[in-house]
């Protein structure tokens, strides 16, 4: 018997072979729904997640032209190359460490995943560069590659996903790394759901997302009936500021919690003064400490008149919480809850 599991837009599942995990009888599922915008991916049903008739699974993934193309997984991937901390942590959160062949661009993970991560092989154990390159990756004989858009979009790294699909090797690209100017909280949920669907781990994915959604609801409730707090999420970069605006992942998460993210690309001190945000979230990479990130704003005399600076409402944000956070999305939400509404202090 074949069973179709409908997934909106970028997740259409055709079910027929043996699953990675679980067993049971198959049953009918709803027909595919009309597709919403490209930034939203929501499953219609997971009724057959434990069925022995789960594979093949067809997933629409992004290619280098930022177009959705279908790829069919005939069976559960067993030898996965995983690039990026967000993707490594999603795999570990779903209990898929035994499906990971090697990781790249990930030197540490959340404490709850450290034990499993310590057992994984890393590309830096074998070559000087911290990312996968095509020739070396091929020599590893993977059946799946998960990464950021930059991994596939640079020819001297992995090249276009079509190269891998032609060789029977599946790919998945983090959605927010593709949609640079249309990022969202929903896309982070979609990454968790899509990766889970490839490996038949939907139930665990929904548990992770439900916990995040519960905290998002707290933010909406705290913001109800009040004017949105006007905030700036920014990373200081060579005299200008890289702004995490309303269409960035961090900006959309803040907006979902009732705040109003300000700004656009390449803002200067003068524009920040004119906008006068009530709170500033200073995004920084690991080589910059929380204190240094905050002081970039507090110690800048050009910003002395800004309300956020005058009131000491400048908060540090690790880069991994602002861009493609994956399962860290829950920590990003908790951060905004604490700094905007005092929830969880």
Tab-separated table of C-alpha atoms in Angstrom:
chain	number	residue	atom	x	y	z
A	1	UNK	CA	0.000	0.000	0.000
A	2	UNK	CA	1.279	3.489	-0.728
A	3	UNK	CA	0.487	6.408	1.559
A	4	UNK	CA	0.876	10.108	0.709
A	5	UNK	CA	1.806	12.493	3.501
A	6	UNK	CA	1.073	16.056	2.374
A	7	UNK	CA	3.507	18.795	3.339
A	8	UNK	CA	2.776	22.406	2.317
A	9	UNK	CA	5.004	23.823	-0.437
A	10	UNK	CA	8.477	22.449	0.259
A	11	UNK	CA	7.561	19.160	1.872
A	12	UNK	CA	5.560	16.634	-0.213
A	13	UNK	CA	5.939	13.109	1.071
A	14	UNK	CA	5.235	9.964	-0.973
A	15	UNK	CA	5.272	6.928	1.310
A	16	UNK	CA	5.901	3.316	0.257
A	17	UNK	CA	9.017	1.488	1.547
A	18	UNK	CA	10.503	0.616	4.944
A	19	UNK	CA	11.062	3.401	7.453
A	20	UNK	CA	14.233	4.148	9.384
A	21	UNK	CA	12.342	3.669	12.649
A	22	UNK	CA	9.025	2.377	13.827
A	23	UNK	CA	6.419	0.104	12.243
A	24	UNK	CA	2.670	-0.184	11.895
A	25	UNK	CA	-0.216	-0.087	9.444
A	26	UNK	CA	-0.543	2.731	6.979
A	27	UNK	CA	-3.672	4.850	6.696
A	28	UNK	CA	-5.039	7.510	4.387
A	29	UNK	CA	-3.804	11.097	4.676
A	30	UNK	CA	-5.247	14.401	3.409
A	31	UNK	CA	-4.578	15.505	-0.141
A	32	UNK	CA	-1.962	18.236	-0.615
A	33	UNK	CA	-3.099	21.733	0.367
A	34	UNK	CA	-2.657	24.874	-1.689
A	35	UNK	CA	0.859	26.277	-1.294
A	36	UNK	CA	1.369	29.452	0.786
A	37	UNK	CA	4.337	31.812	0.472
A	38	UNK	CA	7.801	30.350	-0.059
A	39	UNK	CA	8.854	31.265	3.465
A	40	UNK	CA	6.305	29.035	5.204
A	41	UNK	CA	6.449	25.251	5.361
A	42	UNK	CA	3.848	23.485	7.475
A	43	UNK	CA	2.983	19.773	7.561
A	44	UNK	CA	-0.663	18.905	7.004
A	45	UNK	CA	-0.470	15.472	8.587
A	46	UNK	CA	2.023	13.162	10.278
A	47	UNK	CA	-0.386	10.241	10.596
A	48	UNK	CA	1.977	7.719	9.028
A	49	UNK	CA	5.222	8.736	10.723
A	50	UNK	CA	5.523	5.315	12.380
A	51	UNK	CA	4.419	3.342	9.347
A	52	UNK	CA	6.629	0.743	7.711
A	53	UNK	CA	5.418	2.247	4.421
A	54	UNK	CA	7.231	5.559	4.880
A	55	UNK	CA	9.743	5.793	2.014
A	56	UNK	CA	10.288	7.057	-0.649
A	57	UNK	CA	10.104	10.668	0.550
A	58	UNK	CA	10.170	13.527	-1.963
A	59	UNK	CA	11.318	16.877	-0.601
A	60	UNK	CA	11.585	20.156	-2.494
A	61	UNK	CA	14.943	21.765	-1.662
A	62	UNK	CA	16.635	24.975	-2.770
A	63	UNK	CA	19.230	24.982	-5.539
A	64	UNK	CA	21.819	27.678	-6.189
A	65	UNK	CA	19.332	29.731	-8.223
A	66	UNK	CA	17.173	29.860	-5.055
A	67	UNK	CA	14.597	27.700	-6.820
A	68	UNK	CA	12.803	24.768	-5.238
A	69	UNK	CA	13.652	21.460	-6.904
A	70	UNK	CA	12.372	18.002	-5.908
A	71	UNK	CA	14.574	15.234	-4.601
A	72	UNK	CA	13.352	11.776	-3.630
A	73	UNK	CA	14.899	9.889	-0.727
A	74	UNK	CA	14.413	6.217	-1.497
A	75	UNK	CA	15.471	5.278	2.020
A	76	UNK	CA	16.659	6.889	5.236
A	77	UNK	CA	20.080	8.568	4.771
A	78	UNK	CA	22.785	6.796	6.750
A	79	UNK	CA	25.951	8.772	5.845
A	80	UNK	CA	25.215	12.490	6.247
A	81	UNK	CA	27.694	15.348	5.938
A	82	UNK	CA	26.452	18.213	8.115
A	83	UNK	CA	27.679	21.800	7.747
A	84	UNK	CA	26.788	24.533	10.262
A	85	UNK	CA	26.092	24.527	13.981
A	86	UNK	CA	22.346	24.944	13.463
A	87	UNK	CA	22.135	21.817	11.327
A	88	UNK	CA	24.388	19.746	13.589
A	89	UNK	CA	22.254	20.680	16.600
A	90	UNK	CA	19.006	19.913	14.777
A	91	UNK	CA	20.333	16.457	13.926
A	92	UNK	CA	21.446	15.854	17.516
A	93	UNK	CA	18.180	17.192	18.951
A	94	UNK	CA	16.316	14.714	16.753
A	95	UNK	CA	18.514	11.866	18.000
A	96	UNK	CA	20.219	11.353	14.636
A	97	UNK	CA	23.866	11.284	15.678
A	98	UNK	CA	24.176	7.759	14.247
A	99	UNK	CA	23.270	9.157	10.809
A	100	UNK	CA	26.106	11.752	10.814
A	101	UNK	CA	29.242	10.799	8.899
A	102	UNK	CA	31.127	14.068	9.479
A	103	UNK	CA	30.501	17.672	10.559
A	104	UNK	CA	31.974	21.005	9.421
A	105	UNK	CA	31.861	24.631	10.620
A	106	UNK	CA	30.783	23.559	14.092
A	107	UNK	CA	33.269	23.647	16.964
A	108	UNK	CA	30.817	23.436	19.849
A	109	UNK	CA	27.185	22.685	20.595
A	110	UNK	CA	24.671	23.244	23.382
A	111	UNK	CA	25.579	21.439	26.633
A	112	UNK	CA	22.827	18.853	26.235
A	113	UNK	CA	24.375	17.658	22.962
A	114	UNK	CA	28.062	17.765	23.956
A	115	UNK	CA	28.370	14.056	24.738
A	116	UNK	CA	26.949	12.991	21.375
A	117	UNK	CA	28.929	15.679	19.535
A	118	UNK	CA	32.210	14.482	21.058
A	119	UNK	CA	31.765	11.165	19.264
A	120	UNK	CA	31.373	12.724	15.817
A	121	UNK	CA	34.131	13.039	13.227
A	122	UNK	CA	34.922	16.594	12.054
A	123	UNK	CA	36.326	17.781	8.743
A	124	UNK	CA	39.087	19.678	10.572
A	125	UNK	CA	40.457	16.325	11.669
A	126	UNK	CA	41.294	15.635	8.027
A	127	UNK	CA	41.954	18.950	6.235
A	128	UNK	CA	42.930	22.531	6.981
A	129	UNK	CA	39.721	24.222	5.812
A	130	UNK	CA	36.635	24.126	7.998
A	131	UNK	CA	34.148	23.390	5.227
A	132	UNK	CA	33.502	20.517	2.853
A	133	UNK	CA	35.042	20.599	-0.620
A	134	UNK	CA	33.640	18.571	-3.484
A	135	UNK	CA	36.481	16.144	-4.104
A	136	UNK	CA	37.003	15.255	-0.468
A	137	UNK	CA	33.269	15.017	0.196
A	138	UNK	CA	32.851	12.604	-2.715
A	139	UNK	CA	35.624	10.402	-1.362
A	140	UNK	CA	33.617	9.939	1.838
A	141	UNK	CA	30.738	8.380	-0.122
A	142	UNK	CA	27.901	10.248	1.640
A	143	UNK	CA	24.237	9.733	0.828
A	144	UNK	CA	23.163	13.144	2.173
A	145	UNK	CA	24.598	16.660	2.600
A	146	UNK	CA	23.024	19.311	4.843
A	147	UNK	CA	24.393	22.858	4.832
A	148	UNK	CA	24.021	26.579	4.277
A	149	UNK	CA	23.448	28.205	0.900
A	150	UNK	CA	27.071	29.407	0.891
A	151	UNK	CA	28.312	25.799	1.024
A	152	UNK	CA	26.608	24.935	-2.263
A	153	UNK	CA	26.831	28.346	-3.931
A	154	UNK	CA	30.634	28.486	-3.952
A	155	UNK	CA	32.072	26.296	-6.687
A	156	UNK	CA	35.334	25.463	-4.883
A	157	UNK	CA	33.276	24.119	-2.011
A	158	UNK	CA	30.389	21.774	-2.888
A	159	UNK	CA	28.884	23.314	-6.019
A	160	UNK	CA	25.240	23.271	-7.030
A	161	UNK	CA	22.922	20.731	-5.412
A	162	UNK	CA	22.188	19.295	-8.868
A	163	UNK	CA	25.700	17.837	-8.949
A	164	UNK	CA	24.863	15.783	-5.870
A	165	UNK	CA	21.341	14.860	-6.899
A	166	UNK	CA	22.630	13.437	-10.188
A	167	UNK	CA	24.783	11.084	-8.126
A	168	UNK	CA	21.967	9.932	-5.885
A	169	UNK	CA	23.128	12.059	-2.960
A	170	UNK	CA	20.420	14.086	-1.235
A	171	UNK	CA	20.802	17.683	-0.062
A	172	UNK	CA	19.077	20.095	2.267
A	173	UNK	CA	19.841	23.823	2.539
A	174	UNK	CA	18.852	25.880	5.595
A	175	UNK	CA	15.988	28.054	4.368
A	176	UNK	CA	16.998	31.295	6.079
A	177	UNK	CA	20.481	30.988	4.566
A	178	UNK	CA	18.802	31.035	1.135
A	179	UNK	CA	16.157	33.712	1.660
A	180	UNK	CA	18.464	36.483	2.822
A	181	UNK	CA	15.806	39.201	2.689
A	182	UNK	CA	12.794	37.088	3.599
A	183	UNK	CA	13.899	35.240	6.700
A	184	UNK	CA	11.447	34.232	9.414
A	185	UNK	CA	10.752	32.277	12.560
A	186	UNK	CA	8.575	29.962	10.469
A	187	UNK	CA	11.578	29.080	8.321
A	188	UNK	CA	13.425	27.849	11.412
A	189	UNK	CA	10.451	25.662	12.264
A	190	UNK	CA	10.464	24.457	8.655
A	191	UNK	CA	14.130	23.404	8.828
A	192	UNK	CA	13.446	21.319	11.915
A	193	UNK	CA	10.349	19.760	10.336
A	194	UNK	CA	11.972	19.111	6.956
A	195	UNK	CA	15.089	17.463	8.360
A	196	UNK	CA	12.877	15.423	10.671
A	197	UNK	CA	10.751	14.308	7.709
A	198	UNK	CA	13.807	13.106	5.792
A	199	UNK	CA	14.742	10.831	8.687
A	200	UNK	CA	11.193	10.043	9.903
A	201	UNK	CA	11.509	11.925	13.207
A	202	UNK	CA	8.436	14.145	12.972
A	203	UNK	CA	7.133	13.502	16.480
A	204	UNK	CA	10.352	14.757	18.081
A	205	UNK	CA	10.360	17.797	15.781
A	206	UNK	CA	6.870	18.765	16.899
A	207	UNK	CA	7.916	18.483	20.542
A	208	UNK	CA	10.795	20.903	19.950
A	209	UNK	CA	8.615	23.378	18.060
A	210	UNK	CA	5.751	23.212	20.559
A	211	UNK	CA	8.109	24.276	23.350
A	212	UNK	CA	9.289	27.282	21.335
A	213	UNK	CA	5.738	28.227	20.376
A	214	UNK	CA	4.700	28.217	24.033
A	215	UNK	CA	7.325	30.881	24.785
A	216	UNK	CA	6.342	32.897	21.704
A	217	UNK	CA	2.794	32.949	23.084
A	218	UNK	CA	4.136	34.405	26.343
A	219	UNK	CA	5.679	37.273	24.400
A	220	UNK	CA	2.495	37.972	22.492
A	221	UNK	CA	0.564	38.038	25.754
A	222	UNK	CA	3.093	40.347	27.436
A	223	UNK	CA	2.961	42.768	24.491
A	224	UNK	CA	-0.822	42.808	24.187
A	225	UNK	CA	-2.414	46.185	24.786
A	226	UNK	CA	0.858	48.141	24.713
A	227	UNK	CA	2.723	50.038	22.026
A	228	UNK	CA	5.415	47.819	20.491
A	229	UNK	CA	8.883	48.420	21.880
A	230	UNK	CA	11.026	49.995	19.167
A	231	UNK	CA	14.251	48.007	19.042
A	232	UNK	CA	17.437	47.850	17.006
A	233	UNK	CA	19.207	44.540	16.372
A	234	UNK	CA	22.602	45.339	14.883
A	235	UNK	CA	26.163	44.129	14.411
A	236	UNK	CA	28.928	46.754	14.193
A	237	UNK	CA	30.840	46.265	10.959
A	238	UNK	CA	33.587	48.556	9.623
A	239	UNK	CA	32.039	51.852	10.649
A	240	UNK	CA	28.509	50.859	9.722
A	241	UNK	CA	25.987	48.512	11.258
A	242	UNK	CA	24.699	45.291	9.785
A	243	UNK	CA	21.029	45.594	10.694
A	244	UNK	CA	18.874	42.580	11.547
A	245	UNK	CA	15.707	44.162	10.211
A	246	UNK	CA	12.121	42.920	10.287
A	247	UNK	CA	12.814	40.449	7.449
A	248	UNK	CA	15.807	38.900	9.202
A	249	UNK	CA	15.406	35.847	11.385
A	250	UNK	CA	16.150	37.681	14.649
A	251	UNK	CA	13.996	40.615	13.590
A	252	UNK	CA	11.033	38.413	12.751
A	253	UNK	CA	11.341	36.544	16.054
A	254	UNK	CA	11.308	39.860	17.934
A	255	UNK	CA	8.315	41.007	15.888
A	256	UNK	CA	6.461	37.770	16.666
A	257	UNK	CA	6.957	38.640	20.349
A	258	UNK	CA	5.390	42.064	19.873
A	259	UNK	CA	8.429	44.299	19.293
A	260	UNK	CA	9.072	46.632	16.354
A	261	UNK	CA	12.490	45.971	14.753
A	262	UNK	CA	13.961	49.111	13.206
A	263	UNK	CA	16.426	49.744	10.446
A	264	UNK	CA	17.770	48.476	7.171
A	265	UNK	CA	21.128	47.451	5.726
A	266	UNK	CA	24.156	49.643	6.297
A	267	UNK	CA	22.867	52.076	8.899
A	268	UNK	CA	25.217	54.683	10.402
A	269	UNK	CA	25.409	56.319	13.845
A	270	UNK	CA	23.361	59.226	12.559
A	271	UNK	CA	20.514	56.983	11.451
A	272	UNK	CA	20.465	55.193	14.786
A	273	UNK	CA	20.271	58.547	16.598
A	274	UNK	CA	17.395	59.629	14.375
A	275	UNK	CA	15.502	56.347	14.935
A	276	UNK	CA	16.157	56.512	18.716
A	277	UNK	CA	15.430	52.862	19.637
A	278	UNK	CA	14.256	51.993	23.148
A	279	UNK	CA	16.485	48.916	23.265
A	280	UNK	CA	19.498	47.774	21.269
A	281	UNK	CA	20.569	44.157	20.741
A	282	UNK	CA	24.255	43.983	19.802
A	283	UNK	CA	24.978	40.909	17.680
A	284	UNK	CA	28.516	39.574	17.910
A	285	UNK	CA	30.646	36.633	16.828
A	286	UNK	CA	32.493	34.354	19.236
A	287	UNK	CA	35.734	36.354	19.037
A	288	UNK	CA	33.909	39.314	20.630
A	289	UNK	CA	32.737	39.071	24.247
A	290	UNK	CA	29.282	40.065	25.461
A	291	UNK	CA	30.808	43.021	27.303
A	292	UNK	CA	32.708	44.209	24.240
A	293	UNK	CA	29.573	43.938	22.108
A	294	UNK	CA	27.562	46.049	24.546
A	295	UNK	CA	30.325	48.643	24.901
A	296	UNK	CA	30.436	49.196	21.144
A	297	UNK	CA	27.216	51.109	21.714
A	298	UNK	CA	27.530	52.344	25.300
A	299	UNK	CA	31.011	53.801	24.735
A	300	UNK	CA	30.170	55.447	21.413
A	301	UNK	CA	29.754	59.204	22.093
A	302	UNK	CA	27.823	59.604	18.852
A	303	UNK	CA	25.032	57.469	20.366
A	304	UNK	CA	24.935	59.119	23.801
A	305	UNK	CA	21.527	60.701	23.153
A	306	UNK	CA	19.823	57.420	22.163
A	307	UNK	CA	17.261	56.241	24.713
A	308	UNK	CA	18.567	52.667	24.722
A	309	UNK	CA	22.065	53.932	25.572
A	310	UNK	CA	20.905	56.452	28.162
A	311	UNK	CA	18.784	53.831	29.918
A	312	UNK	CA	21.377	51.070	29.743
A	313	UNK	CA	19.169	48.892	27.567
A	314	UNK	CA	21.882	47.470	25.331
A	315	UNK	CA	21.996	43.673	25.286
A	316	UNK	CA	24.484	41.199	23.771
A	317	UNK	CA	23.325	38.603	21.245
A	318	UNK	CA	25.511	35.738	20.078
A	319	UNK	CA	25.557	35.427	16.290
A	320	UNK	CA	24.210	31.875	16.506
A	321	UNK	CA	21.029	33.190	18.126
A	322	UNK	CA	20.437	35.784	15.414
A	323	UNK	CA	21.167	33.890	12.187
A	324	UNK	CA	19.877	30.390	11.360
A	325	UNK	CA	19.565	29.461	15.053
A	326	UNK	CA	17.921	26.067	14.463
A	327	UNK	CA	16.971	24.546	17.815
A	328	UNK	CA	18.603	27.582	19.458
A	329	UNK	CA	15.557	29.509	18.285
A	330	UNK	CA	14.086	28.676	21.682
A	331	UNK	CA	17.006	30.474	23.355
A	332	UNK	CA	16.543	33.478	21.061
A	333	UNK	CA	12.903	33.682	22.090
A	334	UNK	CA	13.808	33.400	25.784
A	335	UNK	CA	16.407	36.162	25.360
A	336	UNK	CA	13.835	38.564	23.932
A	337	UNK	CA	11.307	37.587	26.613
A	338	UNK	CA	13.821	38.454	29.328
A	339	UNK	CA	15.179	41.679	27.850
A	340	UNK	CA	11.895	43.069	26.536
A	341	UNK	CA	9.446	41.961	29.220
A	342	UNK	CA	11.473	40.677	32.176
A	343	UNK	CA	10.045	37.198	31.705
A	344	UNK	CA	12.344	34.421	32.918
A	345	UNK	CA	14.678	36.648	34.944
